[in-house]
JSON list of C-alpha atoms in Angstrom, two decimals:
[
{"chain": "A", "resi": 1, "resn": "LEU", "atom": "CA", "xyz": [97.72, 259.56, -205.04]},
{"chain": "A", "resi": 2, "resn": "GLU", "atom": "CA", "xyz": [101.29, 258.55, -202.93]},
{"chain": "A", "resi": 3, "resn": "ARG", "atom": "CA", "xyz": [98.49, 259.50, -199.68]},
{"chain": "A", "resi": 4, "resn": "LEU", "atom": "CA", "xyz": [95.01, 258.28, -200.69]},
{"chain": "A", "resi": 5, "resn": "PRO", "atom": "CA", "xyz": [93.84, 255.83, -197.88]},
{"chain": "A", "resi": 6, "resn": "PHE", "atom": "CA", "xyz": [93.07, 253.67, -200.36]},
{"chain": "A", "resi": 7, "resn": "ARG", "atom": "CA", "xyz": [96.86, 253.24, -201.59]},
{"chain": "A", "resi": 8, "resn": "SER", "atom": "CA", "xyz": [98.34, 252.77, -197.74]},
{"chain": "A", "resi": 9, "resn": "ALA", "atom": "CA", "xyz": [95.13, 250.44, -197.12]},
{"chain": "A", "resi": 10, "resn": "LEU", "atom": "CA", "xyz": [96.22, 247.81, -199.96]},
{"chain": "A", "resi": 11, "resn": "LYS", "atom": "CA", "xyz": [99.85, 248.20, -199.41]},
{"chain": "A", "resi": 12, "resn": "ALA", "atom": "CA", "xyz": [99.59, 247.07, -196.22]},
{"chain": "A", "resi": 13, "resn": "PHE", "atom": "CA", "xyz": [98.52, 243.43, -197.19]},
{"chain": "A", "resi": 14, "resn": "LYS", "atom": "CA", "xyz": [101.50, 241.18, -197.99]},
{"chain": "A", "resi": 15, "resn": "HIS", "atom": "CA", "xyz": [99.86, 239.07, -201.00]},
{"chain": "A", "resi": 16, "resn": "ARG", "atom": "CA", "xyz": [97.71, 241.31, -203.89]},
{"chain": "A", "resi": 17, "resn": "VAL", "atom": "CA", "xyz": [96.45, 238.85, -206.67]},
{"chain": "A", "resi": 18, "resn": "LEU", "atom": "CA", "xyz": [94.21, 239.95, -209.22]},
{"chain": "A", "resi": 19, "resn": "TYR", "atom": "CA", "xyz": [92.27, 237.59, -211.26]},
{"chain": "A", "resi": 20, "resn": "GLY", "atom": "CA", "xyz": [91.29, 238.25, -214.59]},
{"chain": "A", "resi": 21, "resn": "ASN", "atom": "CA", "xyz": [89.27, 237.27, -217.47]},
{"chain": "A", "resi": 22, "resn": "THR", "atom": "CA", "xyz": [91.19, 237.49, -221.34]},
{"chain": "A", "resi": 23, "resn": "CYS", "atom": "CA", "xyz": [88.34, 237.35, -223.42]},
{"chain": "A", "resi": 24, "resn": "ASN", "atom": "CA", "xyz": [84.38, 237.44, -222.81]},
{"chain": "A", "resi": 25, "resn": "ASP", "atom": "CA", "xyz": [83.92, 239.22, -219.46]},
{"chain": "A", "resi": 26, "resn": "PHE", "atom": "CA", "xyz": [81.71, 241.95, -220.68]},
{"chain": "A", "resi": 27, "resn": "LEU", "atom": "CA", "xyz": [81.53, 243.07, -217.30]},
{"chain": "A", "resi": 28, "resn": "VAL", "atom": "CA", "xyz": [84.66, 243.17, -216.44]},
{"chain": "A", "resi": 29, "resn": "LYS", "atom": "CA", "xyz": [87.45, 243.74, -219.52]},
{"chain": "A", "resi": 30, "resn": "TYR", "atom": "CA", "xyz": [90.53, 242.52, -218.87]},
{"chain": "A", "resi": 31, "resn": "GLN", "atom": "CA", "xyz": [92.61, 245.64, -218.91]},
{"chain": "A", "resi": 32, "resn": "THR", "atom": "CA", "xyz": [89.98, 246.73, -215.63]},
{"chain": "A", "resi": 33, "resn": "ALA", "atom": "CA", "xyz": [90.24, 243.65, -213.88]},
{"chain": "A", "resi": 34, "resn": "SER", "atom": "CA", "xyz": [94.61, 243.49, -214.14]},
{"chain": "A", "resi": 35, "resn": "ILE", "atom": "CA", "xyz": [95.26, 247.32, -214.18]},
{"chain": "A", "resi": 36, "resn": "SER", "atom": "CA", "xyz": [96.45, 247.02, -217.10]},
{"chain": "A", "resi": 37, "resn": "PRO", "atom": "CA", "xyz": [96.32, 249.54, -220.24]},
{"chain": "A", "resi": 38, "resn": "THR", "atom": "CA", "xyz": [95.89, 247.67, -223.00]},
{"chain": "A", "resi": 39, "resn": "SER", "atom": "CA", "xyz": [94.88, 243.14, -223.33]},
{"chain": "A", "resi": 40, "resn": "ILE", "atom": "CA", "xyz": [97.81, 240.82, -223.87]},
{"chain": "A", "resi": 41, "resn": "PRO", "atom": "CA", "xyz": [96.43, 239.25, -227.28]},
{"chain": "A", "resi": 42, "resn": "SER", "atom": "CA", "xyz": [98.53, 236.29, -227.02]},
{"chain": "A", "resi": 43, "resn": "LEU", "atom": "CA", "xyz": [96.47, 234.99, -224.36]},
{"chain": "A", "resi": 44, "resn": "SER", "atom": "CA", "xyz": [93.73, 234.22, -226.13]},
{"chain": "A", "resi": 45, "resn": "GLN", "atom": "CA", "xyz": [95.57, 231.39, -228.01]},
{"chain": "A", "resi": 46, "resn": "VAL", "atom": "CA", "xyz": [98.03, 230.58, -224.96]},
{"chain": "A", "resi": 47, "resn": "PRO", "atom": "CA", "xyz": [98.01, 226.93, -223.36]},
{"chain": "A", "resi": 48, "resn": "PRO", "atom": "CA", "xyz": [96.65, 226.70, -219.52]},
{"chain": "A", "resi": 49, "resn": "ILE", "atom": "CA", "xyz": [99.57, 226.52, -217.13]},
{"chain": "A", "resi": 50, "resn": "SER", "atom": "CA", "xyz": [98.04, 223.21, -215.77]},
{"chain": "A", "resi": 51, "resn": "SER", "atom": "CA", "xyz": [95.78, 219.55, -216.73]},
{"chain": "A", "resi": 52, "resn": "ASP", "atom": "CA", "xyz": [94.67, 220.94, -213.46]},
{"chain": "A", "resi": 53, "resn": "TYR", "atom": "CA", "xyz": [92.99, 224.37, -214.17]},
{"chain": "A", "resi": 54, "resn": "PRO", "atom": "CA", "xyz": [92.06, 224.03, -217.80]},
{"chain": "A", "resi": 55, "resn": "HIS", "atom": "CA", "xyz": [90.93, 227.78, -218.14]},
{"chain": "A", "resi": 56, "resn": "ILE", "atom": "CA", "xyz": [93.77, 229.91, -216.58]},
{"chain": "A", "resi": 57, "resn": "VAL", "atom": "CA", "xyz": [96.35, 230.87, -218.73]},
{"chain": "A", "resi": 58, "resn": "SER", "atom": "CA", "xyz": [98.46, 232.49, -217.00]},
{"chain": "A", "resi": 59, "resn": "ASP", "atom": "CA", "xyz": [99.99, 233.36, -213.39]},
{"chain": "A", "resi": 60, "resn": "THR", "atom": "CA", "xyz": [102.70, 235.41, -212.59]},
{"chain": "A", "resi": 61, "resn": "LEU", "atom": "CA", "xyz": [103.08, 233.31, -209.01]},
{"chain": "A", "resi": 62, "resn": "SER", "atom": "CA", "xyz": [104.57, 236.50, -207.14]},
{"chain": "A", "resi": 63, "resn": "HIS", "atom": "CA", "xyz": [103.70, 240.48, -207.74]},
{"chain": "A", "resi": 64, "resn": "THR", "atom": "CA", "xyz": [104.84, 242.39, -210.11]},
{"chain": "A", "resi": 65, "resn": "TYR", "atom": "CA", "xyz": [105.51, 246.09, -210.55]},
{"chain": "A", "resi": 66, "resn": "GLU", "atom": "CA", "xyz": [104.70, 246.66, -214.50]},
{"chain": "A", "resi": 67, "resn": "TRP", "atom": "CA", "xyz": [101.59, 245.21, -217.07]},
{"chain": "A", "resi": 68, "resn": "PRO", "atom": "CA", "xyz": [102.22, 243.93, -220.10]},
{"chain": "A", "resi": 69, "resn": "PRO", "atom": "CA", "xyz": [105.47, 243.20, -218.69]},
{"chain": "A", "resi": 70, "resn": "PRO", "atom": "CA", "xyz": [109.00, 244.67, -220.27]},
{"chain": "A", "resi": 71, "resn": "GLY", "atom": "CA", "xyz": [109.72, 242.88, -223.32]},
{"chain": "A", "resi": 72, "resn": "SER", "atom": "CA", "xyz": [106.76, 240.99, -224.01]},
{"chain": "A", "resi": 73, "resn": "GLU", "atom": "CA", "xyz": [104.88, 240.77, -227.40]},
{"chain": "A", "resi": 74, "resn": "PRO", "atom": "CA", "xyz": [104.46, 244.70, -229.57]},
{"chain": "A", "resi": 75, "resn": "ILE", "atom": "CA", "xyz": [100.74, 245.59, -228.46]},
{"chain": "A", "resi": 76, "resn": "ASP", "atom": "CA", "xyz": [99.36, 247.05, -231.46]},
{"chain": "A", "resi": 77, "resn": "GLU", "atom": "CA", "xyz": [95.99, 248.72, -229.57]},
{"chain": "A", "resi": 78, "resn": "ALA", "atom": "CA", "xyz": [96.30, 251.67, -227.39]},
{"chain": "A", "resi": 79, "resn": "PRO", "atom": "CA", "xyz": [95.30, 252.13, -223.63]},
{"chain": "A", "resi": 80, "resn": "PHE", "atom": "CA", "xyz": [91.80, 252.06, -223.26]},
{"chain": "A", "resi": 81, "resn": "TYR", "atom": "CA", "xyz": [91.53, 255.46, -222.20]},
{"chain": "A", "resi": 82, "resn": "ALA", "atom": "CA", "xyz": [93.67, 256.98, -224.69]},
{"chain": "A", "resi": 83, "resn": "GLY", "atom": "CA", "xyz": [90.07, 258.37, -226.64]},
{"chain": "A", "resi": 84, "resn": "ASP", "atom": "CA", "xyz": [88.82, 260.27, -223.47]},
{"chain": "A", "resi": 85, "resn": "GLU", "atom": "CA", "xyz": [90.56, 263.37, -223.43]},
{"chain": "A", "resi": 86, "resn": "LYS", "atom": "CA", "xyz": [89.68, 264.77, -220.32]},
{"chain": "A", "resi": 87, "resn": "THR", "atom": "CA", "xyz": [90.53, 262.32, -218.08]},
{"chain": "A", "resi": 88, "resn": "SER", "atom": "CA", "xyz": [92.87, 260.13, -219.97]},
{"chain": "A", "resi": 89, "resn": "SER", "atom": "CA", "xyz": [96.07, 261.68, -217.68]},
{"chain": "A", "resi": 90, "resn": "MET", "atom": "CA", "xyz": [94.56, 261.31, -214.37]},
{"chain": "A", "resi": 91, "resn": "ILE", "atom": "CA", "xyz": [93.54, 256.85, -215.28]},
{"chain": "A", "resi": 92, "resn": "GLU", "atom": "CA", "xyz": [97.67, 256.83, -216.50]},
{"chain": "A", "resi": 93, "resn": "GLU", "atom": "CA", "xyz": [98.11, 258.05, -214.04]},
{"chain": "A", "resi": 94, "resn": "MET", "atom": "CA", "xyz": [96.23, 255.86, -211.62]},
{"chain": "A", "resi": 95, "resn": "ILE", "atom": "CA", "xyz": [97.44, 252.42, -212.62]},
{"chain": "A", "resi": 96, "resn": "SER", "atom": "CA", "xyz": [100.49, 253.76, -212.65]},
{"chain": "A", "resi": 97, "resn": "ASN", "atom": "CA", "xyz": [100.51, 254.38, -208.91]},
{"chain": "A", "resi": 98, "resn": "LEU", "atom": "CA", "xyz": [98.27, 250.73, -208.67]},
{"chain": "A", "resi": 99, "resn": "GLN", "atom": "CA", "xyz": [100.66, 249.20, -210.50]},
{"chain": "A", "resi": 100, "resn": "SER", "atom": "CA", "xyz": [103.89, 250.35, -208.22]},
{"chain": "A", "resi": 101, "resn": "LEU", "atom": "CA", "xyz": [102.61, 248.35, -205.16]},
{"chain": "A", "resi": 102, "resn": "GLY", "atom": "CA", "xyz": [102.68, 245.50, -207.14]},
{"chain": "A", "resi": 103, "resn": "TRP", "atom": "CA", "xyz": [100.27, 242.85, -207.82]},
{"chain": "A", "resi": 104, "resn": "ARG", "atom": "CA", "xyz": [100.43, 238.75, -208.30]},
{"chain": "A", "resi": 105, "resn": "ARG", "atom": "CA", "xyz": [98.37, 238.59, -211.90]},
{"chain": "A", "resi": 106, "resn": "VAL", "atom": "CA", "xyz": [96.04, 235.31, -212.71]},
{"chain": "A", "resi": 107, "resn": "GLY", "atom": "CA", "xyz": [94.41, 235.13, -215.85]},
{"chain": "A", "resi": 108, "resn": "ALA", "atom": "CA", "xyz": [91.42, 233.16, -216.93]},
{"chain": "A", "resi": 109, "resn": "ARG", "atom": "CA", "xyz": [90.33, 232.13, -220.51]},
{"chain": "A", "resi": 110, "resn": "PHE", "atom": "CA", "xyz": [86.55, 230.46, -221.07]},
{"chain": "A", "resi": 111, "resn": "GLN", "atom": "CA", "xyz": [85.01, 230.19, -224.53]},
{"chain": "A", "resi": 112, "resn": "ARG", "atom": "CA", "xyz": [83.25, 227.76, -226.26]},
{"chain": "A", "resi": 113, "resn": "THR", "atom": "CA", "xyz": [85.09, 224.94, -227.83]},
{"chain": "A", "resi": 114, "resn": "VAL", "atom": "CA", "xyz": [84.87, 221.96, -229.72]},
{"chain": "A", "resi": 115, "resn": "ASP", "atom": "CA", "xyz": [85.60, 218.45, -227.65]},
{"chain": "A", "resi": 116, "resn": "GLY", "atom": "CA", "xyz": [86.76, 221.39, -225.35]},
{"chain": "A", "resi": 117, "resn": "LYS", "atom": "CA", "xyz": [90.02, 222.59, -227.27]},
{"chain": "A", "resi": 118, "resn": "GLN", "atom": "CA", "xyz": [89.79, 224.41, -230.39]},
{"chain": "A", "resi": 119, "resn": "PRO", "atom": "CA", "xyz": [87.98, 227.91, -230.07]},
{"chain": "A", "resi": 120, "resn": "LEU", "atom": "CA", "xyz": [84.34, 227.79, -231.62]},
{"chain": "A", "resi": 121, "resn": "PRO", "atom": "CA", "xyz": [84.54, 231.28, -234.40]},
{"chain": "A", "resi": 122, "resn": "PHE", "atom": "CA", "xyz": [83.42, 234.13, -233.04]},
{"chain": "A", "resi": 123, "resn": "PRO", "atom": "CA", "xyz": [80.57, 234.73, -231.79]},
{"chain": "A", "resi": 124, "resn": "LEU", "atom": "CA", "xyz": [79.91, 231.06, -231.13]},
{"chain": "A", "resi": 125, "resn": "ASN", "atom": "CA", "xyz": [82.26, 230.92, -228.61]},
{"chain": "A", "resi": 126, "resn": "VAL", "atom": "CA", "xyz": [81.22, 233.65, -226.11]},
{"chain": "A", "resi": 127, "resn": "ALA", "atom": "CA", "xyz": [80.82, 232.38, -222.73]},
{"chain": "A", "resi": 128, "resn": "ASN", "atom": "CA", "xyz": [79.22, 234.26, -219.70]},
{"chain": "A", "resi": 129, "resn": "ALA", "atom": "CA", "xyz": [83.47, 234.35, -218.44]},
{"chain": "A", "resi": 130, "resn": "HIS", "atom": "CA", "xyz": [82.39, 236.97, -215.79]},
{"chain": "A", "resi": 131, "resn": "ASN", "atom": "CA", "xyz": [79.88, 234.39, -213.85]},
{"chain": "A", "resi": 132, "resn": "HIS", "atom": "CA", "xyz": [82.58, 231.18, -214.57]},
{"chain": "A", "resi": 133, "resn": "LEU", "atom": "CA", "xyz": [85.07, 232.47, -213.80]},
{"chain": "A", "resi": 134, "resn": "PRO", "atom": "CA", "xyz": [84.06, 232.39, -209.50]},
{"chain": "A", "resi": 135, "resn": "VAL", "atom": "CA", "xyz": [81.33, 230.23, -210.13]},
{"chain": "A", "resi": 136, "resn": "CYS", "atom": "CA", "xyz": [78.40, 233.32, -209.16]},
{"chain": "A", "resi": 137, "resn": "ARG", "atom": "CA", "xyz": [75.65, 229.79, -210.56]},
{"chain": "A", "resi": 138, "resn": "PRO", "atom": "CA", "xyz": [76.75, 226.22, -210.03]},
{"chain": "A", "resi": 139, "resn": "MET", "atom": "CA", "xyz": [74.28, 224.98, -211.70]},
{"chain": "A", "resi": 140, "resn": "LEU", "atom": "CA", "xyz": [75.10, 227.37, -215.11]},
{"chain": "A", "resi": 141, "resn": "ASP", "atom": "CA", "xyz": [78.39, 228.17, -214.07]},
{"chain": "A", "resi": 142, "resn": "GLY", "atom": "CA", "xyz": [80.00, 225.29, -213.28]},
{"chain": "A", "resi": 143, "resn": "LYS", "atom": "CA", "xyz": [83.02, 225.49, -215.98]},
{"chain": "A", "resi": 144, "resn": "GLY", "atom": "CA", "xyz": [84.32, 227.37, -213.38]},
{"chain": "A", "resi": 145, "resn": "ALA", "atom": "CA", "xyz": [85.35, 224.63, -210.93]},
{"chain": "A", "resi": 146, "resn": "ASP", "atom": "CA", "xyz": [88.65, 225.31, -211.79]},
{"chain": "A", "resi": 147, "resn": "SER", "atom": "CA", "xyz": [89.68, 228.22, -211.61]},
{"chain": "A", "resi": 148, "resn": "VAL", "atom": "CA", "xyz": [87.52, 228.80, -207.70]},
{"chain": "A", "resi": 149, "resn": "GLN", "atom": "CA", "xyz": [90.20, 225.90, -206.85]},
{"chain": "A", "resi": 150, "resn": "HIS", "atom": "CA", "xyz": [92.90, 227.82, -207.62]},
{"chain": "A", "resi": 151, "resn": "ILE", "atom": "CA", "xyz": [91.54, 230.07, -206.02]},
{"chain": "A", "resi": 152, "resn": "CYS", "atom": "CA", "xyz": [91.35, 228.63, -202.78]},
{"chain": "A", "resi": 153, "resn": "GLU", "atom": "CA", "xyz": [94.79, 227.27, -202.92]},
{"chain": "A", "resi": 154, "resn": "MET", "atom": "CA", "xyz": [96.50, 230.56, -203.55]},
{"chain": "A", "resi": 155, "resn": "PHE", "atom": "CA", "xyz": [94.73, 231.26, -200.04]},
{"chain": "A", "resi": 156, "resn": "TRP", "atom": "CA", "xyz": [95.92, 228.15, -198.91]},
{"chain": "A", "resi": 157, "resn": "GLY", "atom": "CA", "xyz": [99.40, 228.83, -200.25]},
{"chain": "A", "resi": 158, "resn": "HIS", "atom": "CA", "xyz": [99.12, 232.66, -198.48]},
{"chain": "A", "resi": 159, "resn": "ALA", "atom": "CA", "xyz": [97.88, 230.79, -195.53]},
{"chain": "A", "resi": 160, "resn": "GLU", "atom": "CA", "xyz": [101.50, 228.55, -195.45]},
{"chain": "A", "resi": 161, "resn": "LEU", "atom": "CA", "xyz": [103.41, 231.44, -195.97]},
{"chain": "A", "resi": 162, "resn": "LEU", "atom": "CA", "xyz": [101.83, 233.49, -193.38]},
{"chain": "A", "resi": 163, "resn": "ARG", "atom": "CA", "xyz": [102.10, 230.00, -190.73]},
{"chain": "A", "resi": 164, "resn": "GLU", "atom": "CA", "xyz": [106.39, 230.13, -192.76]},
{"chain": "A", "resi": 165, "resn": "GLU", "atom": "CA", "xyz": [106.92, 233.74, -191.59]},
{"chain": "A", "resi": 166, "resn": "ALA", "atom": "CA", "xyz": [104.58, 233.29, -188.19]},
{"chain": "A", "resi": 167, "resn": "GLU", "atom": "CA", "xyz": [106.76, 230.28, -186.86]},
{"chain": "A", "resi": 168, "resn": "GLN", "atom": "CA", "xyz": [109.89, 232.02, -188.24]},
{"chain": "A", "resi": 169, "resn": "GLU", "atom": "CA", "xyz": [109.24, 235.42, -185.91]},
{"chain": "A", "resi": 170, "resn": "ARG", "atom": "CA", "xyz": [108.69, 232.76, -183.30]},
{"chain": "A", "resi": 171, "resn": "LEU", "atom": "CA", "xyz": [111.89, 231.49, -183.13]},
{"chain": "A", "resi": 172, "resn": "GLU", "atom": "CA", "xyz": [114.10, 234.53, -183.81]},
{"chain": "A", "resi": 173, "resn": "MET", "atom": "CA", "xyz": [111.52, 235.99, -180.93]},
{"chain": "A", "resi": 174, "resn": "GLU", "atom": "CA", "xyz": [113.00, 233.04, -178.38]},
{"chain": "A", "resi": 175, "resn": "LYS", "atom": "CA", "xyz": [116.20, 233.50, -179.88]},
{"chain": "A", "resi": 176, "resn": "ILE", "atom": "CA", "xyz": [116.18, 236.79, -178.96]},
{"chain": "A", "resi": 177, "resn": "ILE", "atom": "CA", "xyz": [114.57, 235.63, -175.76]},
{"chain": "A", "resi": 178, "resn": "ARG", "atom": "CA", "xyz": [117.26, 233.55, -175.28]},
{"chain": "A", "resi": 179, "resn": "LYS", "atom": "CA", "xyz": [120.35, 235.73, -175.45]},
{"chain": "A", "resi": 180, "resn": "GLU", "atom": "CA", "xyz": [118.28, 238.02, -173.02]},
{"chain": "A", "resi": 181, "resn": "GLU", "atom": "CA", "xyz": [118.98, 235.65, -170.46]},
{"chain": "A", "resi": 182, "resn": "GLU", "atom": "CA", "xyz": [121.95, 234.47, -171.17]},
{"chain": "A", "resi": 183, "resn": "ALA", "atom": "CA", "xyz": [123.29, 237.93, -170.75]},
{"chain": "A", "resi": 184, "resn": "MET", "atom": "CA", "xyz": [121.22, 238.39, -167.52]},
{"chain": "A", "resi": 185, "resn": "LYS", "atom": "CA", "xyz": [123.69, 235.86, -166.30]},
{"chain": "A", "resi": 186, "resn": "THR", "atom": "CA", "xyz": [125.74, 236.68, -166.92]},
{"chain": "A", "resi": 187, "resn": "GLN", "atom": "CA", "xyz": [125.77, 239.56, -165.80]},
{"chain": "A", "resi": 188, "resn": "ALA", "atom": "CA", "xyz": [124.08, 238.54, -162.69]},
{"chain": "A", "resi": 189, "resn": "SER", "atom": "CA", "xyz": [127.54, 236.09, -162.58]},
{"chain": "A", "resi": 190, "resn": "GLU", "atom": "CA", "xyz": [129.36, 239.38, -162.82]},
{"chain": "A", "resi": 191, "resn": "ALA", "atom": "CA", "xyz": [127.77, 241.48, -160.30]},
{"chain": "A", "resi": 192, "resn": "GLU", "atom": "CA", "xyz": [128.35, 237.96, -157.95]},
{"chain": "A", "resi": 193, "resn": "LEU", "atom": "CA", "xyz": [131.81, 238.28, -158.80]},
{"chain": "A", "resi": 194, "resn": "ARG", "atom": "CA", "xyz": [132.29, 241.89, -158.09]},
{"chain": "A", "resi": 195, "resn": "ARG", "atom": "CA", "xyz": [130.06, 241.61, -154.91]},
{"chain": "A", "resi": 196, "resn": "SER", "atom": "CA", "xyz": [132.48, 238.90, -153.69]},
{"chain": "A", "resi": 197, "resn": "ALA", "atom": "CA", "xyz": [135.61, 240.29, -154.47]},
{"chain": "A", "resi": 198, "resn": "SER", "atom": "CA", "xyz": [134.42, 243.29, -152.97]},
{"chain": "A", "resi": 199, "resn": "VAL", "atom": "CA", "xyz": [133.84, 241.24, -150.19]},
{"chain": "A", "resi": 200, "resn": "VAL", "atom": "CA", "xyz": [137.03, 239.75, -150.18]},
{"chain": "A", "resi": 201, "resn": "LEU", "atom": "CA", "xyz": [139.01, 243.27, -150.72]},
{"chain": "A", "resi": 202, "resn": "ARG", "atom": "CA", "xyz": [136.72, 244.46, -147.63]},
{"chain": "A", "resi": 203, "resn": "VAL", "atom": "CA", "xyz": [138.11, 242.10, -145.16]},
{"chain": "A", "resi": 204, "resn": "GLU", "atom": "CA", "xyz": [141.66, 241.80, -146.62]},
{"chain": "A", "resi": 205, "resn": "SER", "atom": "CA", "xyz": [142.02, 245.64, -145.86]},
{"chain": "A", "resi": 206, "resn": "GLU", "atom": "CA", "xyz": [140.23, 245.34, -141.72]},
{"chain": "A", "resi": 207, "resn": "LYS", "atom": "CA", "xyz": [143.13, 242.61, -141.77]},
{"chain": "A", "resi": 208, "resn": "LYS", "atom": "CA", "xyz": [145.56, 244.88, -142.24]},
{"chain": "A", "resi": 209, "resn": "ARG", "atom": "CA", "xyz": [143.82, 247.63, -140.70]},
{"chain": "A", "resi": 210, "resn": "ALA", "atom": "CA", "xyz": [143.71, 245.09, -137.83]},
{"chain": "A", "resi": 211, "resn": "GLU", "atom": "CA", "xyz": [147.34, 243.70, -138.55]},
{"chain": "A", "resi": 212, "resn": "ALA", "atom": "CA", "xyz": [148.67, 247.77, -138.35]},
{"chain": "A", "resi": 213, "resn": "GLN", "atom": "CA", "xyz": [146.44, 248.03, -135.35]},
{"chain": "A", "resi": 214, "resn": "GLN", "atom": "CA", "xyz": [148.49, 245.31, -133.59]},
{"chain": "A", "resi": 215, "resn": "VAL", "atom": "CA", "xyz": [151.96, 246.54, -134.62]},
{"chain": "A", "resi": 216, "resn": "LYS", "atom": "CA", "xyz": [150.92, 249.67, -133.56]},
{"chain": "A", "resi": 217, "resn": "LEU", "atom": "CA", "xyz": [149.42, 248.13, -129.38]},
{"chain": "A", "resi": 218, "resn": "GLU", "atom": "CA", "xyz": [153.20, 246.57, -129.66]},
{"chain": "A", "resi": 219, "resn": "LYS", "atom": "CA", "xyz": [155.27, 249.30, -130.64]},
{"chain": "A", "resi": 220, "resn": "GLU", "atom": "CA", "xyz": [153.17, 251.75, -127.55]},
{"chain": "A", "resi": 221, "resn": "ARG", "atom": "CA", "xyz": [154.33, 248.41, -124.69]},
{"chain": "A", "resi": 222, "resn": "GLU", "atom": "CA", "xyz": [157.86, 248.20, -126.18]},
{"chain": "A", "resi": 223, "resn": "ARG", "atom": "CA", "xyz": [158.34, 252.25, -125.07]},
{"chain": "A", "resi": 224, "resn": "VAL", "atom": "CA", "xyz": [156.18, 251.94, -122.14]},
{"chain": "A", "resi": 225, "resn": "VAL", "atom": "CA", "xyz": [158.70, 248.87, -121.07]},
{"chain": "A", "resi": 226, "resn": "GLU", "atom": "CA", "xyz": [161.53, 251.03, -122.12]},
{"chain": "A", "resi": 227, "resn": "ALA", "atom": "CA", "xyz": [160.55, 253.57, -119.97]},
{"chain": "A", "resi": 228, "resn": "LYS", "atom": "CA", "xyz": [160.18, 251.64, -116.39]},
{"chain": "A", "resi": 229, "resn": "LYS", "atom": "CA", "xyz": [163.02, 250.68, -117.49]},
{"chain": "A", "resi": 230, "resn": "LEU", "atom": "CA", "xyz": [165.14, 253.87, -117.84]},
{"chain": "A", "resi": 231, "resn": "GLY", "atom": "CA", "xyz": [163.11, 254.95, -114.84]},
{"chain": "A", "resi": 232, "resn": "ALA", "atom": "CA", "xyz": [164.22, 252.12, -113.00]},
{"chain": "A", "resi": 233, "resn": "GLU", "atom": "CA", "xyz": [167.68, 252.78, -114.11]},
{"chain": "A", "resi": 234, "resn": "VAL", "atom": "CA", "xyz": [167.27, 256.82, -113.15]},
{"chain": "A", "resi": 235, "resn": "GLU", "atom": "CA", "xyz": [166.80, 255.38, -109.97]},
{"chain": "A", "resi": 236, "resn": "ARG", "atom": "CA", "xyz": [169.02, 252.92, -109.36]},
{"chain": "A", "resi": 237, "resn": "LEU", "atom": "CA", "xyz": [171.68, 255.65, -110.02]},
{"chain": "A", "resi": 238, "resn": "SER", "atom": "CA", "xyz": [169.63, 258.70, -107.80]},
{"chain": "A", "resi": 239, "resn": "LEU", "atom": "CA", "xyz": [170.37, 256.02, -104.72]},
{"chain": "A", "resi": 240, "resn": "ALA", "atom": "CA", "xyz": [173.82, 255.24, -105.52]},
{"chain": "A", "resi": 241, "resn": "MET", "atom": "CA", "xyz": [174.54, 259.20, -105.99]},
{"chain": "A", "resi": 242, "resn": "MET", "atom": "CA", "xyz": [171.79, 258.95, -102.46]},
{"chain": "A", "resi": 243, "resn": "GLU", "atom": "CA", "xyz": [174.47, 256.75, -100.86]},
{"chain": "A", "resi": 244, "resn": "GLY", "atom": "CA", "xyz": [178.35, 257.80, -102.40]},
{"chain": "A", "resi": 245, "resn": "LEU", "atom": "CA", "xyz": [177.11, 261.72, -100.44]}
]
């Protein structure tokens, strides 16, 4: 299952959210909608998470990797697949594999009540929760307006997070670019200093070479002068000797 295409496709999403009706959904049971082996009975009694969302009774707000969550109320019921010997192991593996991706889970509850608070006795409390949650038919499913608002705000929240992440990435990229530009300027400055130092060294070397050549010429001129003096002295002595004879 780790290598199946649908799992890698789901894993590619940064945010994964499950909405499930905790009761009165006869098309998609809560266990299926929330990728859970059992239901959570307490969700039929807990108050809504907010007066703004009277039909939303639970929201994990972030990804959870096991459901029902560890340490929650004891669940007496067996997993919904327990009675099927042929497929139970496969279903259990699929649930475990999908849960490992991490999901934000939102639970909704639609039931007929007295004064909007006390549920009517079964079967009078049965409501068409499957259509109410997404408001499939506005004229008939208008009770689910708050759940649709919750869904919209969830998307807006995720969009804002993505904008913040994109802005952070942009700032990080600008920071990297500035560092690279500063490094390039430093390298260019160092290269210019090396070039200038090389020019100075070359000038100094040429100067020393010219000075050495000048010293050599001076010594050569001194040798020529000495040679001339010696020649003149030899000639003078020769003349003096000849005169003496």
